[in-house]
Coordinates of C-alpha atoms in Angstrom, one line a residue:
M1 CA 7.6 20.8 15.1
K2 CA 7.9 19.9 12.2
T3 CA 7.7 15.5 11.0
S4 CA 8.1 14.4 7.9
F5 CA 7.3 10.5 6.8
V6 CA 8.3 8.3 4.5
Y7 CA 5.7 6.3 3.5
L8 CA 5.6 2.2 3.3
S9 CA 5.2 2.5 0.3
V10 CA 8.2 3.5 -1.0
L11 CA 9.5 0.4 0.7
L12 CA 7.0 -1.4 -1.0
L13 CA 8.4 -0.2 -4.5
L14 CA 11.6 -1.2 -2.7
L15 CA 11.0 -4.6 -2.5
S16 CA 10.6 -4.9 -6.3
A17 CA 13.7 -2.8 -6.6
C18 CA 16.0 -5.2 -5.3
N19 CA 17.9 -7.6 -6.8
L20 CA 18.6 -10.5 -4.1
E21 CA 19.7 -13.9 -5.3
E22 CA 17.3 -16.5 -3.2
N23 CA 18.1 -18.6 -0.5
K24 CA 15.0 -20.9 0.2
R25 CA 14.4 -23.9 0.5
D26 CA 13.9 -25.7 -2.3
T27 CA 9.9 -27.2 -2.5
S28 CA 9.8 -28.2 -6.3
T29 CA 9.8 -31.4 -5.5
E30 CA 6.7 -31.4 -2.6
I31 CA 4.3 -28.7 -3.3
S32 CA 2.4 -28.9 -6.5
S33 CA 1.7 -25.9 -9.3
L34 CA -1.6 -24.4 -9.6
E35 CA -3.1 -23.7 -13.6
M36 CA -4.1 -19.5 -13.0
R37 CA -6.7 -18.5 -15.6
N38 CA -7.4 -14.9 -15.8
D39 CA -11.0 -14.7 -16.7
L40 CA -11.4 -11.1 -15.1
S41 CA -9.3 -8.3 -15.6
V42 CA -11.5 -4.7 -15.3
S43 CA -9.3 -0.8 -15.4
V44 CA -11.7 1.5 -12.4
D45 CA -11.7 3.9 -15.6
T46 CA -14.2 2.4 -18.0
L47 CA -16.3 1.7 -14.9
S48 CA -19.5 4.8 -15.9
G49 CA -16.5 7.2 -14.8
L50 CA -18.4 6.4 -11.3
V51 CA -15.4 5.0 -9.4
G52 CA -12.0 7.2 -8.5
Q53 CA -8.1 5.6 -7.9
Q54 CA -8.3 4.8 -4.0
I55 CA -9.5 1.6 -4.0
T56 CA -8.6 0.2 -0.2
H57 CA -11.2 -2.7 0.1
L58 CA -12.3 -5.9 -2.1
V59 CA -14.8 -7.3 -0.6
V60 CA -17.1 -10.7 -2.6
D61 CA -20.3 -12.1 -1.5
R62 CA -21.8 -15.5 -2.8
N63 CA -23.0 -14.6 -6.0
D64 CA -19.5 -13.5 -7.4
H65 CA -20.8 -9.7 -7.0
I66 CA -17.5 -7.3 -5.7
Y67 CA -17.9 -4.7 -3.6
L68 CA -14.7 -1.8 -3.4
A69 CA -14.1 0.9 -1.2
D70 CA -13.5 3.2 -2.8
R71 CA -12.0 6.0 -0.9
S72 CA -12.2 9.2 -2.3
Q73 CA -15.7 8.6 -3.6
H74 CA -16.0 8.1 0.3
K75 CA -19.0 4.6 -1.9
I76 CA -18.7 1.4 -1.9
H77 CA -19.5 0.2 -5.7
V78 CA -21.5 -2.6 -6.7
I79 CA -19.4 -4.7 -9.4
S80 CA -21.5 -7.5 -11.8
P81 CA -19.8 -10.9 -11.7
E82 CA -18.7 -9.7 -15.7
G83 CA -17.0 -6.9 -14.3
R84 CA -20.6 -4.1 -14.8
Y85 CA -21.1 -1.6 -12.8
L86 CA -24.2 -2.3 -10.8
D87 CA -24.5 0.1 -8.1
S88 CA -23.2 2.0 -4.6
I89 CA -23.9 2.4 -1.2
G90 CA -23.9 5.2 0.9
K91 CA -22.1 9.0 0.4
Q92 CA -20.1 11.5 1.5
G93 CA -21.1 12.2 5.2
R94 CA -21.1 11.2 8.6
G95 CA -24.9 10.5 9.2
P96 CA -26.2 7.0 8.9
G97 CA -25.4 5.2 5.4
E98 CA -22.9 8.0 5.1
F99 CA -19.5 7.3 4.9
E100 CA -16.1 9.3 5.2
R101 CA -12.6 8.6 4.1
N102 CA -10.9 6.6 6.2
F103 CA -12.4 3.3 5.9
K104 CA -10.3 0.9 8.1
S105 CA -12.4 -2.3 7.1
V106 CA -14.9 -4.3 4.9
S107 CA -16.4 -7.7 5.1
I108 CA -19.2 -9.9 4.1
Y109 CA -21.2 -12.6 6.6
N110 CA -24.2 -14.0 5.5
D111 CA -25.0 -11.5 3.3
T112 CA -24.9 -8.6 4.9
L113 CA -22.1 -6.0 4.2
Y114 CA -19.7 -4.8 7.7
V115 CA -17.7 -1.4 6.3
V116 CA -15.8 0.0 9.7
E117 CA -14.7 3.5 9.5
N118 CA -11.7 5.1 11.9
D119 CA -12.8 8.7 12.1
P120 CA -16.1 8.5 13.1
S121 CA -14.7 5.4 15.2
R122 CA -18.2 3.3 13.8
F123 CA -19.1 0.5 12.1
S124 CA -23.1 0.5 9.6
V125 CA -24.2 -3.3 8.9
F126 CA -25.8 -3.0 4.9
R127 CA -28.6 -5.7 4.0
L128 CA -27.0 -6.8 0.6
D129 CA -30.8 -8.1 -1.3
N130 CA -31.7 -5.0 -1.0
R131 CA -28.6 -2.4 0.2
Q132 CA -29.8 -0.7 2.6
L133 CA -28.7 0.4 5.8
I134 CA -29.5 -1.8 8.9
R135 CA -27.2 0.0 11.2
M136 CA -25.0 2.4 12.4
Q137 CA -23.5 2.3 15.8
Y138 CA -20.0 4.5 16.9
F139 CA -17.6 2.1 19.1
P140 CA -17.2 3.1 22.8
D141 CA -14.3 4.7 24.1
V142 CA -11.7 1.9 25.1
T143 CA -8.5 2.3 26.7
I144 CA -5.6 -0.3 27.0
D145 CA -3.0 1.3 29.3
E146 CA -4.5 4.5 28.8
D147 CA -4.2 4.5 24.7
R148 CA -7.2 5.2 22.6
I149 CA -8.1 1.4 20.9
G150 CA -9.9 3.6 18.0
A151 CA -12.2 1.5 15.3
P152 CA -11.0 -2.9 15.3
E153 CA -9.5 -3.9 11.8
L154 CA -11.3 -7.3 11.4
L155 CA -14.2 -7.6 12.9
Y156 CA -16.2 -11.2 12.9
P157 CA -20.1 -11.5 14.0
M158 CA -21.4 -14.1 15.8
A159 CA -24.0 -16.1 15.3
N160 CA -25.6 -14.7 19.6
G161 CA -25.7 -11.4 17.6
A162 CA -22.2 -10.3 19.8
Y163 CA -18.2 -10.1 17.8
Q164 CA -15.4 -10.6 17.8
M165 CA -12.4 -7.8 17.0
V166 CA -9.0 -7.2 16.2
F167 CA -8.2 -3.7 16.8
P168 CA -4.4 -2.0 16.3
N169 CA -3.0 0.1 18.8
Y170 CA -0.8 2.7 18.8
R171 CA 1.7 3.4 21.2
M172 CA 4.1 6.2 20.9
A173 CA 7.7 5.7 21.8
R174 CA 10.0 8.4 22.7
Y175 CA 12.6 6.5 19.7
G176 CA 9.4 5.4 17.6
I177 CA 6.6 3.9 17.2
T178 CA 5.1 0.9 18.5
Y179 CA 2.2 -1.3 16.8
D180 CA 0.2 -3.8 18.5
H181 CA -2.4 -5.6 17.3
V182 CA -5.0 -6.6 19.9
T183 CA -7.6 -8.7 20.2
F184 CA -10.8 -8.6 22.7
S185 CA -12.4 -12.2 22.4
I186 CA -16.2 -10.4 22.5
F187 CA -17.9 -7.3 21.8
D188 CA -21.4 -6.8 22.6
Y189 CA -24.6 -6.6 20.6
D190 CA -23.9 -2.4 21.4
L191 CA -20.3 -2.4 21.2
E192 CA -20.4 -2.9 25.0
P193 CA -16.9 -4.8 25.3
V194 CA -18.2 -8.6 27.6
D195 CA -14.3 -9.5 28.2
K196 CA -12.0 -7.7 28.8
V197 CA -8.2 -8.1 26.0
V198 CA -7.9 -11.8 25.7
R199 CA -4.6 -11.7 23.7
T200 CA -1.7 -9.3 22.3
F201 CA 0.7 -9.5 19.7
P202 CA 4.2 -8.7 19.3
P203 CA 5.0 -4.9 18.3
T204 CA 5.6 -4.1 14.4
Q205 CA 9.0 -2.2 14.4
Y206 CA 9.4 1.7 12.6
F207 CA 12.5 3.2 12.1
V208 CA 12.4 6.4 13.0
Y209 CA 15.1 9.6 13.0
T210 CA 15.0 13.0 15.3
D211 CA 16.9 15.1 14.1
P212 CA 19.0 16.7 17.1
Q213 CA 18.8 20.1 15.9
T214 CA 15.0 20.4 15.2
G215 CA 14.1 18.0 17.2
G216 CA 11.6 17.2 14.5
E217 CA 11.0 13.2 13.5
A218 CA 12.1 11.5 10.2
I219 CA 9.7 8.0 10.3
F220 CA 10.7 5.5 7.6
G221 CA 7.6 3.0 7.3
N222 CA 7.3 0.2 9.3
F223 CA 9.2 -2.1 6.7
G224 CA 6.8 -4.8 7.9
E225 CA 7.2 -6.5 4.5
G226 CA 11.0 -6.7 4.2
L227 CA 13.0 -6.1 7.0
V228 CA 10.8 -6.3 10.2
P229 CA 8.1 -8.4 11.7
E230 CA 4.7 -7.4 11.8
T231 CA 1.6 -9.4 13.1
L232 CA -0.7 -11.2 10.5
V233 CA -4.6 -12.2 11.1
D234 CA -7.4 -13.0 9.3
F235 CA -10.3 -15.2 10.0
D236 CA -11.8 -18.4 9.0
S237 CA -15.9 -19.1 8.0
Q238 CA -15.3 -20.3 12.0
G239 CA -14.5 -17.9 13.8
N240 CA -11.2 -19.2 14.6
L241 CA -8.1 -16.0 13.9
Y242 CA -5.3 -17.2 12.3
V243 CA -2.0 -15.8 13.4
A244 CA 1.5 -15.7 12.7
Q245 CA 4.7 -13.5 12.3
S246 CA 5.8 -13.0 8.7
D247 CA 9.9 -13.3 10.0
S248 CA 8.6 -17.5 10.1
M249 CA 6.0 -19.8 8.2
H250 CA 4.7 -20.3 12.2
I251 CA 0.6 -19.5 12.2
R252 CA -1.3 -20.6 15.9
V253 CA -5.1 -20.7 15.9
F254 CA -7.2 -19.4 17.9
D255 CA -11.0 -20.3 19.0
P256 CA -13.7 -17.2 19.4
A257 CA -13.1 -18.4 23.8
G258 CA -9.3 -17.0 23.0
S259 CA -8.1 -21.1 23.6
K260 CA -5.2 -21.8 21.4
I261 CA -6.3 -25.0 19.1
R262 CA -3.7 -25.2 16.3
E263 CA -0.3 -24.4 15.7
I264 CA 0.7 -24.5 12.1
S265 CA 4.7 -24.3 11.2
Y266 CA 7.0 -25.2 8.3
D267 CA 11.3 -24.6 7.9
Y268 CA 11.6 -22.4 5.4
I269 CA 14.4 -20.2 4.8
P270 CA 13.7 -16.4 3.1
P271 CA 16.1 -15.1 0.8
P272 CA 18.9 -13.4 2.3
L273 CA 19.8 -10.3 3.9
T274 CA 23.2 -8.2 2.6
Q275 CA 24.3 -4.5 4.1
G276 CA 24.4 -4.4 0.1
D277 CA 20.5 -4.6 0.2
V278 CA 20.8 -2.0 3.6
D279 CA 23.0 0.2 1.5
S280 CA 19.6 -0.1 -2.0
I281 CA 17.0 0.9 0.5
A282 CA 18.5 3.8 2.0
S283 CA 19.4 4.6 -2.5
I284 CA 15.9 5.4 -2.8
F285 CA 15.6 8.9 -0.6
S286 CA 17.5 11.0 -3.4
A287 CA 18.5 13.7 -0.7
P288 CA 21.4 13.1 0.9
H289 CA 19.7 14.2 4.3
A290 CA 17.4 11.9 4.0
K291 CA 19.6 9.0 3.4
Q292 CA 21.6 9.8 6.2
F293 CA 18.5 9.7 8.5
F294 CA 17.5 6.2 6.9
Y295 CA 21.6 5.2 8.6
D296 CA 20.9 7.3 11.4
A297 CA 17.4 6.1 12.2
I298 CA 19.3 2.6 11.9
E299 CA 22.5 3.2 14.3
Q300 CA 20.0 5.5 17.0
N301 CA 16.7 2.9 17.5
N302 CA 19.8 -0.1 17.8
V303 CA 17.7 -1.8 15.2
Q304 CA 20.1 -4.9 14.0
V305 CA 19.4 -6.0 10.8
P306 CA 18.2 -9.3 9.9
G307 CA 19.6 -12.2 7.9
H308 CA 17.5 -12.5 6.0
W309 CA 14.1 -10.7 4.5
M310 CA 11.2 -11.9 5.9
A311 CA 9.3 -14.4 5.0
M312 CA 5.7 -13.9 3.9
Q313 CA 3.5 -10.2 3.2
T314 CA 0.4 -11.9 3.0
L315 CA -2.2 -14.0 5.2
L316 CA -5.8 -15.0 4.2
I317 CA -7.9 -18.0 5.1
D318 CA -10.2 -18.9 1.7
D319 CA -14.4 -19.9 2.5
R320 CA -13.0 -23.2 3.0
D321 CA -10.6 -22.7 6.2
R322 CA -7.6 -22.8 3.5
I323 CA -4.4 -21.3 4.5
W324 CA -3.3 -18.9 1.6
V325 CA 0.4 -16.9 1.9
E326 CA 2.2 -15.0 -0.3
L327 CA 6.2 -15.0 0.2
I328 CA 8.6 -12.2 0.2
N329 CA 10.1 -12.6 -3.8
P330 CA 12.4 -9.3 -4.1
G331 CA 13.9 -8.2 -7.2
E332 CA 11.2 -10.3 -8.8
K333 CA 8.4 -9.1 -10.8
K334 CA 6.1 -12.0 -10.3
H335 CA 5.5 -13.2 -6.0
T336 CA 4.5 -16.9 -5.0
W337 CA 1.7 -17.9 -3.3
W338 CA 1.9 -21.0 -1.0
V339 CA -1.8 -22.7 0.1
F340 CA -1.7 -25.0 3.2
G341 CA -3.0 -28.3 3.2
K342 CA -4.9 -29.9 6.1
D343 CA -1.8 -31.5 7.2
G344 CA -0.4 -27.8 7.5
K345 CA 2.0 -28.0 5.2
P346 CA 2.0 -26.0 2.2
K347 CA 0.4 -28.2 -0.6
W348 CA 0.1 -26.2 -4.1
Q349 CA 1.9 -22.8 -5.3
F350 CA 1.3 -20.3 -8.1
Q351 CA 2.4 -16.7 -8.8
L352 CA 1.2 -13.7 -9.4
S353 CA 2.3 -10.0 -10.9
R354 CA 3.9 -8.1 -8.1
H355 CA 1.4 -5.2 -8.3
I356 CA -1.4 -7.3 -7.8
Q357 CA -3.5 -6.9 -4.3
V358 CA -5.4 -10.1 -3.5
Y359 CA -8.6 -9.2 -0.9
V360 CA -10.6 -12.8 -1.7
V361 CA -10.2 -16.0 -1.7
R362 CA -13.6 -18.0 -2.5
N363 CA -15.5 -20.3 -5.4
Y364 CA -11.7 -21.4 -6.4
K365 CA -11.7 -17.8 -7.3
I366 CA -8.7 -15.4 -6.7
Y367 CA -10.0 -11.8 -6.8
G368 CA -7.9 -8.9 -6.0
I369 CA -6.2 -5.0 -7.4
W370 CA -4.4 -4.2 -9.8
S371 CA -2.5 -0.9 -8.9
K372 CA 0.6 0.7 -10.6
E373 CA 1.9 4.0 -10.4
G374 CA 0.5 6.6 -13.0
E375 CA -2.8 3.7 -14.2
Y376 CA -6.1 3.6 -12.9
P377 CA -6.3 0.2 -10.8
R378 CA -7.7 -3.0 -12.4
I379 CA -10.4 -5.2 -10.4
V380 CA -8.9 -8.6 -11.1
R381 CA -9.9 -12.1 -10.8
Y382 CA -8.1 -15.8 -11.5
H383 CA -9.6 -19.3 -11.3
V384 CA -7.7 -21.4 -9.9
E385 CA -7.5 -24.9 -11.2
G386 CA -6.1 -28.4 -9.3
I387 CA -6.5 -27.6 -6.0

């Protein structure tokens, strides 16, 4: 059986190519604009030639040192606040202190670096002062409904040595794939589950077309950042879990015990999605049979194309536990961001290039990676004023 994949990156290109008129609620009188000052922009090819082009994660410590997970070099690179190359952590391999290519998550808590890998399914912990390995441990072979859950997408260390973890759980179905975020409340220090599943969230939907002649499948991305809802998650500094479905401005907050402690909702109408937009999506496939696959996938799965694009595509919690949301602005060169106040309503807004993926907001600074096909990625940092 031959399987062909049309990856999500194709769809991300679409989001910048579609020509839509926005039909959003006018928030200009409700939300103040933030001033952005770009104080760092460094191309990775200038960093002593040691950094590859496949940067998958970026984190920042309390001293504003930047850590880049480099999939191509199998390392975590350490960059100074001024953008100079300082050091690296790890090398290729499967032993202690070594990495394979599949970084799943990278995070920093209490001057400690946590690196989760998918294959092998394990995590490594490093001290930041000397960049030495503290421990490396494999995740147990945990299953849910006979499905292995693999490595976590998010990890939060608790004060008692246990961990909160959020797992993406893939399940193959006859006519497609579903993707669930499954949250365990606690794993102990030895990575044995203390509690069973506390909560599961709705699946992200995939469009899948099965060729009736060959039985092969063409999977057209998950459309999570444009057409169908996906689950967005992040932890705050207290270990509370923020969960949102990308089709609305509705965010739920759970404490480490799994109890819902807050709900945040805001009335927002995203840009409309028309049949013409769906046709525009199909137009990105150069081969006629690929276009037909796309239309057949929609028809075969009985997927009802929504009347609007999704509301948001990124959810981040900063070091002061404020909520940052990236809106979907199809056809625009810049994407709009909202910052929510303590009253649960968007209070500030700003815009960034659609080529920038934001990873961290810390100390009134926004850190991200600017990337564009055919060019080297750039580390970018913006200082936020007026918040």
